[in-house]
Coordinates of C-alpha atoms (C1' of nucleotides) in Angstrom, one line a residue:
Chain A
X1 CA 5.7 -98.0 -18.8
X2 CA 6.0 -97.8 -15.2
X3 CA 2.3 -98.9 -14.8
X4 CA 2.5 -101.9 -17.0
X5 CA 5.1 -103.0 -15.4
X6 CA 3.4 -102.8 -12.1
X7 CA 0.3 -104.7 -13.3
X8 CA 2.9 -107.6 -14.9
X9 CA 4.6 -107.7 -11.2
X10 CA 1.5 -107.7 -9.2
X11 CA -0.2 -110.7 -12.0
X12 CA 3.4 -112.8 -11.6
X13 CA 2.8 -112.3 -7.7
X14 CA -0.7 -113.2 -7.6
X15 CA 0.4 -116.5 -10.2
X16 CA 2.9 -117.8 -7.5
X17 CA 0.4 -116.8 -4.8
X18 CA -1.8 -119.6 -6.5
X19 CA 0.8 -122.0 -7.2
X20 CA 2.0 -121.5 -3.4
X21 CA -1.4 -122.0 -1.9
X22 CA -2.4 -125.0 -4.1
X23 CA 0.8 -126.7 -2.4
X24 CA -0.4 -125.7 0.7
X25 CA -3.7 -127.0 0.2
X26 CA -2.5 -130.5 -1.2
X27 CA 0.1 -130.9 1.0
X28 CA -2.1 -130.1 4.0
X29 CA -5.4 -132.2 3.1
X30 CA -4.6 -133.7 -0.4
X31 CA -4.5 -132.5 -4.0
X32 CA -8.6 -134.0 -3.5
X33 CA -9.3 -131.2 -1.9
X34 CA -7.4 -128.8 -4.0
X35 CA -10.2 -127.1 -6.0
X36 CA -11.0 -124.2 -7.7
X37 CA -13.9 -122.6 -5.6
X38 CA -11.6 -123.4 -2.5
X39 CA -8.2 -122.0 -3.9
X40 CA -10.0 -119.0 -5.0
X41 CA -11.6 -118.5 -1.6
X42 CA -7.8 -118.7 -0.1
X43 CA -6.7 -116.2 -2.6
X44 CA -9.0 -113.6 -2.0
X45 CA -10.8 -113.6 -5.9
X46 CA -13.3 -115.4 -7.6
X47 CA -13.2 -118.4 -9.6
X48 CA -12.7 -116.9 -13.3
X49 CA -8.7 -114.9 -12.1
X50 CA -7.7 -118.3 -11.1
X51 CA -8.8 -119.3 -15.0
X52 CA -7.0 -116.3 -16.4
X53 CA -3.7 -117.2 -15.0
X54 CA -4.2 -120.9 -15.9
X55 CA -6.4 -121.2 -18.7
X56 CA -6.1 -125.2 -18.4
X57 CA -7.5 -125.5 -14.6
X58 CA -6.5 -127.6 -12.6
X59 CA -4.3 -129.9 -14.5
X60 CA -1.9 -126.9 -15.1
X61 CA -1.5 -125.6 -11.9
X62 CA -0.6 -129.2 -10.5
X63 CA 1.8 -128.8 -13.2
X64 CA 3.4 -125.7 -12.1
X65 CA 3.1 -127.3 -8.4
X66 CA 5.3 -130.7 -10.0
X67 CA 7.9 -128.2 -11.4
X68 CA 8.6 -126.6 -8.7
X69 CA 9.5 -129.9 -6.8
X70 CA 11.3 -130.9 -9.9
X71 CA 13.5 -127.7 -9.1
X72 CA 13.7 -129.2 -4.9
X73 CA 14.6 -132.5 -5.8
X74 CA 17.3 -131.6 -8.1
X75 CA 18.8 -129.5 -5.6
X76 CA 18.8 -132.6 -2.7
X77 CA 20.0 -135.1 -5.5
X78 CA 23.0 -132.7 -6.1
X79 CA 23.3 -131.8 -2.5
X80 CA 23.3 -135.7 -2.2
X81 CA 26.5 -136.6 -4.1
X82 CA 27.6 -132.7 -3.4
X83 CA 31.2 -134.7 -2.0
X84 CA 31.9 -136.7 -5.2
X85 CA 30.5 -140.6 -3.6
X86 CA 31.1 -143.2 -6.1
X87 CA 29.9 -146.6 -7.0
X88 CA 28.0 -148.1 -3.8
X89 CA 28.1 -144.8 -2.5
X90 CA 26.6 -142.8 -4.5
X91 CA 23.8 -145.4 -5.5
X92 CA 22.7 -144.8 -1.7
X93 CA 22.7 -141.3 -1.2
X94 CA 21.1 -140.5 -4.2
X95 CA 18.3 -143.4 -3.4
X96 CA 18.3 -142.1 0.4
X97 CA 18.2 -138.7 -0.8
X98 CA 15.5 -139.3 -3.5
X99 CA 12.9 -141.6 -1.1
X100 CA 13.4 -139.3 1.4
X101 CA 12.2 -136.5 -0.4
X102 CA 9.3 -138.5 -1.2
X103 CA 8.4 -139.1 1.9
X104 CA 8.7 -135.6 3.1
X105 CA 6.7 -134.1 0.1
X106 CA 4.1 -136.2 -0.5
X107 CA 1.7 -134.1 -2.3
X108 CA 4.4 -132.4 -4.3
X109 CA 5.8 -135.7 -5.1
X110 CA 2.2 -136.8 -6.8
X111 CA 2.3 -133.5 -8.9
X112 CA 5.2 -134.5 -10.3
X113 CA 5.1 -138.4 -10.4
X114 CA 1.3 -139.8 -10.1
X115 CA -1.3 -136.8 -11.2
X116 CA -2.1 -135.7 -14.9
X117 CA -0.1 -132.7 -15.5
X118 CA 0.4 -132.5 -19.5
X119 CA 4.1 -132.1 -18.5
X120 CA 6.2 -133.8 -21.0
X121 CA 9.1 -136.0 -20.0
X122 CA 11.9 -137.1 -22.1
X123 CA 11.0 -134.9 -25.1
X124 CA 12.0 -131.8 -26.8
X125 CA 9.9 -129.6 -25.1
X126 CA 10.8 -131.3 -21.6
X127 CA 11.7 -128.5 -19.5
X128 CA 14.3 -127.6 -18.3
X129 CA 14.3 -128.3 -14.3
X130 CA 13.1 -131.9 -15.4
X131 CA 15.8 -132.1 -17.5
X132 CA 18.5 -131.1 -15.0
X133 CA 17.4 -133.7 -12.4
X134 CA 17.5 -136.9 -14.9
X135 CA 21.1 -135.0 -15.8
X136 CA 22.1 -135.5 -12.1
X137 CA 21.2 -138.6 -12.2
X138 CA 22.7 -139.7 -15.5
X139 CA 26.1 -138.1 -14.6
X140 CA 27.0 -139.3 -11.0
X141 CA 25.4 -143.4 -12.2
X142 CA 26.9 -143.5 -15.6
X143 CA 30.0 -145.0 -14.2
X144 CA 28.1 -147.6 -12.2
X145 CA 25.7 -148.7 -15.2
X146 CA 28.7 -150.5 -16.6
X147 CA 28.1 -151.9 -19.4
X148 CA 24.5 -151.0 -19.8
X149 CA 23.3 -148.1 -21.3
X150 CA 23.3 -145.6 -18.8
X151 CA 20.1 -143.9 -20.0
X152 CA 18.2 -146.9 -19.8
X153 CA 20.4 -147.7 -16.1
X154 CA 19.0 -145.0 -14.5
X155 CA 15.4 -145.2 -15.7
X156 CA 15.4 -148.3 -14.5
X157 CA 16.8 -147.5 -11.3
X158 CA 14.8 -144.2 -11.1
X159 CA 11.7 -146.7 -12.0
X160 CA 12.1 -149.2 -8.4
X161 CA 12.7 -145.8 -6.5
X162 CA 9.5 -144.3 -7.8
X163 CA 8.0 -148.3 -7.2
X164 CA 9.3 -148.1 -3.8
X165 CA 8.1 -144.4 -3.1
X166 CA 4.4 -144.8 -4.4
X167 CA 4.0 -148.4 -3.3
X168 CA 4.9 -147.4 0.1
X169 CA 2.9 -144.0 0.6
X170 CA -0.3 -145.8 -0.6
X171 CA -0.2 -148.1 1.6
X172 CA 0.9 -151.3 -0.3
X173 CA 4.3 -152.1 0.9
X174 CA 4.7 -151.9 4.9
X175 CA 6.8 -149.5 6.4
X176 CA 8.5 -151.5 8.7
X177 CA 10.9 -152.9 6.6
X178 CA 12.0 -150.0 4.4
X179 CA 15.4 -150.2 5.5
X180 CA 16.1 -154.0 4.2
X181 CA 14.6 -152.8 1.0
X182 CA 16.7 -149.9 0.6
X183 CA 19.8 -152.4 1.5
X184 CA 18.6 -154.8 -1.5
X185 CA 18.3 -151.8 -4.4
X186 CA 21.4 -150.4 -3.6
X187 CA 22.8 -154.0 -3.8
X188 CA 21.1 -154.8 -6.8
X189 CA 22.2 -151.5 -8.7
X190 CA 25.9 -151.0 -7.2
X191 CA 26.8 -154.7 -8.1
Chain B
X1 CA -36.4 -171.8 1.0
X2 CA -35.7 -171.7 -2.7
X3 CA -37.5 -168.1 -3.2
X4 CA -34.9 -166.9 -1.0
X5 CA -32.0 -169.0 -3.0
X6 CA -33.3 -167.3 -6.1
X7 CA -33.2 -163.8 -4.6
X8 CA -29.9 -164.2 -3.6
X9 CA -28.7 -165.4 -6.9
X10 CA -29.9 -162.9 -9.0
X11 CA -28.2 -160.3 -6.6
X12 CA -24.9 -162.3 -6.3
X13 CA -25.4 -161.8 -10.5
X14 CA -26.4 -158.3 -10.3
X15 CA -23.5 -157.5 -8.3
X16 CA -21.4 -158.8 -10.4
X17 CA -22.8 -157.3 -13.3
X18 CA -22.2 -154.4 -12.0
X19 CA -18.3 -155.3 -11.5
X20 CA -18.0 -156.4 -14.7
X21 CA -19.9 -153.3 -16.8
X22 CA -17.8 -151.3 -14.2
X23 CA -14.2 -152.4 -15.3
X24 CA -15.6 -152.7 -19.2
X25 CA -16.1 -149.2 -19.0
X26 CA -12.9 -147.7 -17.5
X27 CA -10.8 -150.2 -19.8
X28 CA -12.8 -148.6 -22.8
X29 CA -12.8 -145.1 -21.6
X30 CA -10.5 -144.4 -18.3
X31 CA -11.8 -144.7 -14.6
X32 CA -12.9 -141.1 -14.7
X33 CA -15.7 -142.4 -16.8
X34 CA -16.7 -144.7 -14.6
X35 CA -20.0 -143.0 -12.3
X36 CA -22.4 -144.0 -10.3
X37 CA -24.8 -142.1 -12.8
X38 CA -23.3 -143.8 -16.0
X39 CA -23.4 -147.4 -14.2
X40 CA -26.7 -147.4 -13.0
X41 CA -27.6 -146.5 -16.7
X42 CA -25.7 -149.4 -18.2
X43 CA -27.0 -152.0 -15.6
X44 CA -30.2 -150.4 -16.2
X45 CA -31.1 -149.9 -12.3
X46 CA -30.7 -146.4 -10.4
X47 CA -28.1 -145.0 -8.7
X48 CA -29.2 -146.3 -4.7
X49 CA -28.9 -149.9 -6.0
X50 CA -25.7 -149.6 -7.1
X51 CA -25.4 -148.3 -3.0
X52 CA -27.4 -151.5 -2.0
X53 CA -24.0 -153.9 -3.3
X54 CA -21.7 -151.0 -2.6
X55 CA -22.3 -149.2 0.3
X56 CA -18.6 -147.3 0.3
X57 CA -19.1 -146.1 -3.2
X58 CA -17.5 -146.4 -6.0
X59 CA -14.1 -146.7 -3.8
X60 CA -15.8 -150.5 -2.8
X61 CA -16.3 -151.0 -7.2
X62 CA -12.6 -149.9 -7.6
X63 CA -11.4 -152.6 -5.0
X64 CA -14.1 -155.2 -6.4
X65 CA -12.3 -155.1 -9.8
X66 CA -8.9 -155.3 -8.7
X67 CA -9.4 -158.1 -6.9
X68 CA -10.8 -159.9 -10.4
X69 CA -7.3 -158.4 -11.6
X70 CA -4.9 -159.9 -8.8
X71 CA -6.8 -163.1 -9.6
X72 CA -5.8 -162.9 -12.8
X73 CA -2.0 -161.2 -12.5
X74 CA -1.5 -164.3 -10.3
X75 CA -2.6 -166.8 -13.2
X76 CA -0.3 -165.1 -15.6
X77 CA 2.6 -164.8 -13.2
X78 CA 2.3 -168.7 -12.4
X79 CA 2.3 -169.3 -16.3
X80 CA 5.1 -167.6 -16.9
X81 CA 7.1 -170.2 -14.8
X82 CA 5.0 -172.8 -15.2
X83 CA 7.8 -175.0 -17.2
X84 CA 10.1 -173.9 -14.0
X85 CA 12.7 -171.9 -14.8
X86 CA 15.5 -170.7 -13.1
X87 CA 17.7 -168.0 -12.1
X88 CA 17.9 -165.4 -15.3
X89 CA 15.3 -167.2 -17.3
X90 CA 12.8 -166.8 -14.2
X91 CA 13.5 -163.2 -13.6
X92 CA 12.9 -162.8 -17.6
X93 CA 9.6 -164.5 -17.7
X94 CA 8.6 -163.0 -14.6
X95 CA 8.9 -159.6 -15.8
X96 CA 8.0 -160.1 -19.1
X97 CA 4.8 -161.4 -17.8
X98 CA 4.3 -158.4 -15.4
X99 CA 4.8 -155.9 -18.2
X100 CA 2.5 -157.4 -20.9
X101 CA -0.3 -158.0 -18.2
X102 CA 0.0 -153.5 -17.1
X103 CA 0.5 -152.8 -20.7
X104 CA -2.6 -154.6 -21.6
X105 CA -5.2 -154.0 -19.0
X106 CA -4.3 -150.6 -18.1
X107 CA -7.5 -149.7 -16.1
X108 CA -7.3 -153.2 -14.3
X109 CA -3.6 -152.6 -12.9
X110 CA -4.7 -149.3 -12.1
X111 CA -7.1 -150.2 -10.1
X112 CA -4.8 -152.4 -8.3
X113 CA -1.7 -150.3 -7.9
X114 CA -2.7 -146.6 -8.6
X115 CA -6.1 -146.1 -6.9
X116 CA -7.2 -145.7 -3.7
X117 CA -9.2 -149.3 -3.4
X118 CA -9.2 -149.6 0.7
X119 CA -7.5 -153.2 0.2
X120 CA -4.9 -154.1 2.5
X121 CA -1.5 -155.4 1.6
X122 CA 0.8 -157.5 3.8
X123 CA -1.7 -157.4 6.7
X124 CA -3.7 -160.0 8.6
X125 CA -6.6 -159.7 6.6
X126 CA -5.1 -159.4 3.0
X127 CA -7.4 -160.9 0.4
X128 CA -6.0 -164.7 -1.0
X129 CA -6.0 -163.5 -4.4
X130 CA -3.5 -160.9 -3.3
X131 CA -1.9 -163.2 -0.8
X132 CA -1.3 -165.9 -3.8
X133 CA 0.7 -163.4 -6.4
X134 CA 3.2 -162.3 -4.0
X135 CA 3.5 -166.1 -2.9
X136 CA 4.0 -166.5 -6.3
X137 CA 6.7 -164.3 -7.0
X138 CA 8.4 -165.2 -3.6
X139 CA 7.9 -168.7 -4.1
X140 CA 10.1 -168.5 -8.1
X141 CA 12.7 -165.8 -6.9
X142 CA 13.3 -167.1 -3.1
X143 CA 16.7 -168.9 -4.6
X144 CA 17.5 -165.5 -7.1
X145 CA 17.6 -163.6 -3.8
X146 CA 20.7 -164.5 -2.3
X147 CA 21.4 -163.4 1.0
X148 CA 18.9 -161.1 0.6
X149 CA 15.7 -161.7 2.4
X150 CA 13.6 -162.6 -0.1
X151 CA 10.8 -160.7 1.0
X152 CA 12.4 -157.7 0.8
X153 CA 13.9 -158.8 -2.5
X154 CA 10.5 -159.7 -4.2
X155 CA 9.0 -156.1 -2.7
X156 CA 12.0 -153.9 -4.6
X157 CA 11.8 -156.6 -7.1
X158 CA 8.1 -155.5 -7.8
X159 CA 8.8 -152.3 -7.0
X160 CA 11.1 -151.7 -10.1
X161 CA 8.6 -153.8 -12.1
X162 CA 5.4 -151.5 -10.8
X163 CA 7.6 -148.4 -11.2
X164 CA 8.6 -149.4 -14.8
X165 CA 4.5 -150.1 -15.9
X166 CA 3.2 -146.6 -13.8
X167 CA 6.0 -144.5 -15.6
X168 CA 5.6 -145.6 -18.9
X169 CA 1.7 -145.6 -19.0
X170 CA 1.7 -141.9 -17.7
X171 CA 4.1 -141.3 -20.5
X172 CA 6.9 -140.2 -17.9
X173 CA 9.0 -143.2 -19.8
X174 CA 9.4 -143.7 -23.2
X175 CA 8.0 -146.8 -25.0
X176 CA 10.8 -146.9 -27.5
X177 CA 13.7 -148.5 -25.2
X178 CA 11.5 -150.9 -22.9
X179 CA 13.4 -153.3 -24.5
X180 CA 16.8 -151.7 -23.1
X181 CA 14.6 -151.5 -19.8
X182 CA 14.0 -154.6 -19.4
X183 CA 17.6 -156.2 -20.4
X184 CA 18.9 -153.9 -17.6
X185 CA 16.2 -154.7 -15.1
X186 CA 16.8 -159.0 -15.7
X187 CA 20.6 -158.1 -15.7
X188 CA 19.9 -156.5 -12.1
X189 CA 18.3 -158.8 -10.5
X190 CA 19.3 -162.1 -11.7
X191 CA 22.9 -161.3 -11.0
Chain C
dA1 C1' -58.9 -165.0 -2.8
dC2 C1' -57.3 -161.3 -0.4
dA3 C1' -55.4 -157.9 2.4
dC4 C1' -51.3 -157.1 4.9
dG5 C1' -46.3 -156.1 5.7
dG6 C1' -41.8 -156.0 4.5
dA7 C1' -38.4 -155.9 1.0
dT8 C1' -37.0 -153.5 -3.1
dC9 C1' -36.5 -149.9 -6.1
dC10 C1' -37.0 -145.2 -7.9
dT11 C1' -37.7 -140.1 -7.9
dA12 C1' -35.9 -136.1 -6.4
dG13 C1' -32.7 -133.6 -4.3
dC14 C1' -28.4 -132.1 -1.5
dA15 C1' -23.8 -130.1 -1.7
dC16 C1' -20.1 -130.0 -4.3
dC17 C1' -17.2 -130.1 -8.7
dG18 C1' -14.7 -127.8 -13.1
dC19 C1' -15.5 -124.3 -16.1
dT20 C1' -17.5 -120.1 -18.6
dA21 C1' -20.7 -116.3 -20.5
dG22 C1' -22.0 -111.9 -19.8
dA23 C1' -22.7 -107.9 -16.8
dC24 C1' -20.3 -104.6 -14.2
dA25 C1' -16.7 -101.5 -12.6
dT26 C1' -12.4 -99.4 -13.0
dT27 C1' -8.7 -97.5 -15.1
dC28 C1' -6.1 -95.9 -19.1
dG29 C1' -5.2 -93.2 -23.3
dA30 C1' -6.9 -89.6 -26.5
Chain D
dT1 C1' -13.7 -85.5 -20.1
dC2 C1' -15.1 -89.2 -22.5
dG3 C1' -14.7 -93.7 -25.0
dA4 C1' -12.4 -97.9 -24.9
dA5 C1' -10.0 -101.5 -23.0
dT6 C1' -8.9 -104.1 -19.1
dG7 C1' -10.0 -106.4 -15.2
dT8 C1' -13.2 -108.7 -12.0
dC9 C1' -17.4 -110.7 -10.3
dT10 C1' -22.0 -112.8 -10.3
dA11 C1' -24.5 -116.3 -11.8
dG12 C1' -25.2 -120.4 -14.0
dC13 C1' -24.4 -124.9 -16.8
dG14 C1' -23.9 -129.7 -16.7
dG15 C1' -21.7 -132.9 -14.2
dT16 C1' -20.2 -135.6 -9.7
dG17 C1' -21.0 -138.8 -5.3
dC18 C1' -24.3 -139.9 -2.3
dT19 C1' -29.0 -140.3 0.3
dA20 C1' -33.9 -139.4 2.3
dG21 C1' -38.3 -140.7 1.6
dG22 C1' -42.1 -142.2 -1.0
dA23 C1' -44.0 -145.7 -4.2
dT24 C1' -44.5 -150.3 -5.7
dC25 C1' -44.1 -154.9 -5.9
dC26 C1' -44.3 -159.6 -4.0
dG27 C1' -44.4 -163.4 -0.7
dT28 C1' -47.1 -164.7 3.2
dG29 C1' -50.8 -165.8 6.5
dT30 C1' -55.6 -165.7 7.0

DNA sequence: ACACGGATCCTAGCACCGCTAGACATTCGA
DNA sequence: TCGAATGTCTAGCGGTGCTAGGATCCGTGT
């Protein structure tokens, strides 16, 4: 008994230990340069143990890399409107808190928003840190969508931060004038 | 004289041959299918010609098309107003327009939005075609804005717009309340 | 008419990618 | 102690972007 359990602890340490330096990788020189040969290299086996724990490659482990950050930016959302803001309020620090975190985790924030991860969003199998952060969302903006449906409300509010986020970090919207921007969503979504 | 007229036409239509089979190809089958290999097959040349047009790779291709696509975004954005709406109705028709052009050339807009293409936006040396859309947008909404500057008004106005087209072709939002999406999105920013 | 020279194009190959079959070792249970 | 099962690695497949260097064609000047 003992023994299996050993071998399940040291395979669920050796799982993160992938997840944790495919992070590191990405967030270091870019999810590019994230790739099997290297990441086994980094962990210390071959190519094939990196296939046993994900038996989709590379697609799944950027998915276990976006859920993890889907777990971080539901904690800052929440730390965001920890003191109960409400209507304009709120609207900013949840926008502040949420391109922030973009900007801070920009690999991470590609796992979860940009790459191909088979992750499903909005469905019954979503899961359950995914789930929680739309939840935060939907809870501290329903009062604000007004009449609107708040589902729709804060996909469509979550939809110019993710505009704003990607637009920005590739290099299509200047950075200078980020602060105006933020000024006009929080306008346009707490009027 | 003309011998070197005719050489230069036939590569001004080989190069844009190979634009054209290029964005053929990742409409039919996703920009991961478009190589050098599988290109120079189609065009039926080798690969190092493809190199002779392109010398930055298939990065230079990528850009190539999307400028074809801001070309053509532009067209459609200055149809949808061309009877000169205002206010609500201009927002509609501008989004509308946005929408339906992303939800129908998929590999086009990504190639304008979502991949790395090298093309510089809001910069000195911006490409017209680029120049003109935003014009375009800035030109119809300048009197939606408000007080707002309307640059930064049109930017978050795309944004939400871009953000609304990326999510929903990754499947991250679903298809079945775009309608909703929209409503709220108009309501937004034409209030 | 012909040989030359430069432009043009292709063959072949590099290093790398994701992924996997099959050999090998190691460890466990009988 | 021995067979089986588990675990790991080596080696390799077909693909990628990209390029060096040789062959070939074609316009040009004699």
């Amino acid at each position: 008994m003992s023994i299996q359990e050993r071998k399940e602890r040291e395979r669920a340490q050796r799982h993160q230990l992938i997840v944790a330096t495919a992070r590191e990788l990405a967030e270091a020189q870019g999810w590019e340069a994230v790739t099997t040969r290297r990441l086994a290299e980094r962990i210390e086996y071959s190519q094939p143990v990196i296939y046993g724990h994900f038996p989709d490659g590379k697609r799944q482990i950027v998915g276990a890399v976006a859920l993890e950050g889907f777990a971080e930016l539901t904690a800052v959302l929440r730390q965001a409107v920890a003191d109960g803001p409400a209507g304009r309020a709120a609207v900013a620090a949840l926008a502040t808190a949420y391109l922030d975190f973009a900007e801070r985790n920009p690999a991470l924030y590609d796992a979860m928003f940009l790459l191909d991860t088979g992750l499903l969003f909005a469905d019954e199998q979503t899961p359950a840190p995914l789930r929680e952060g739309f939840g935060t969302l939907v809870a501290t903006l329903g009062p604000v969508a007004g009449e609107a449906d708040p589902g729709a409300f804060v996909e469509v509010f979550w939809s110019a931060l993710h505009g704003l986020a990607s637009l920005t970090r590739s290099g299509r919207l200047p950075r200078r004038l980020a602060a105006q921007r933020l000024t006009v969503l929080v306008d346009r979504f707490a009027g």
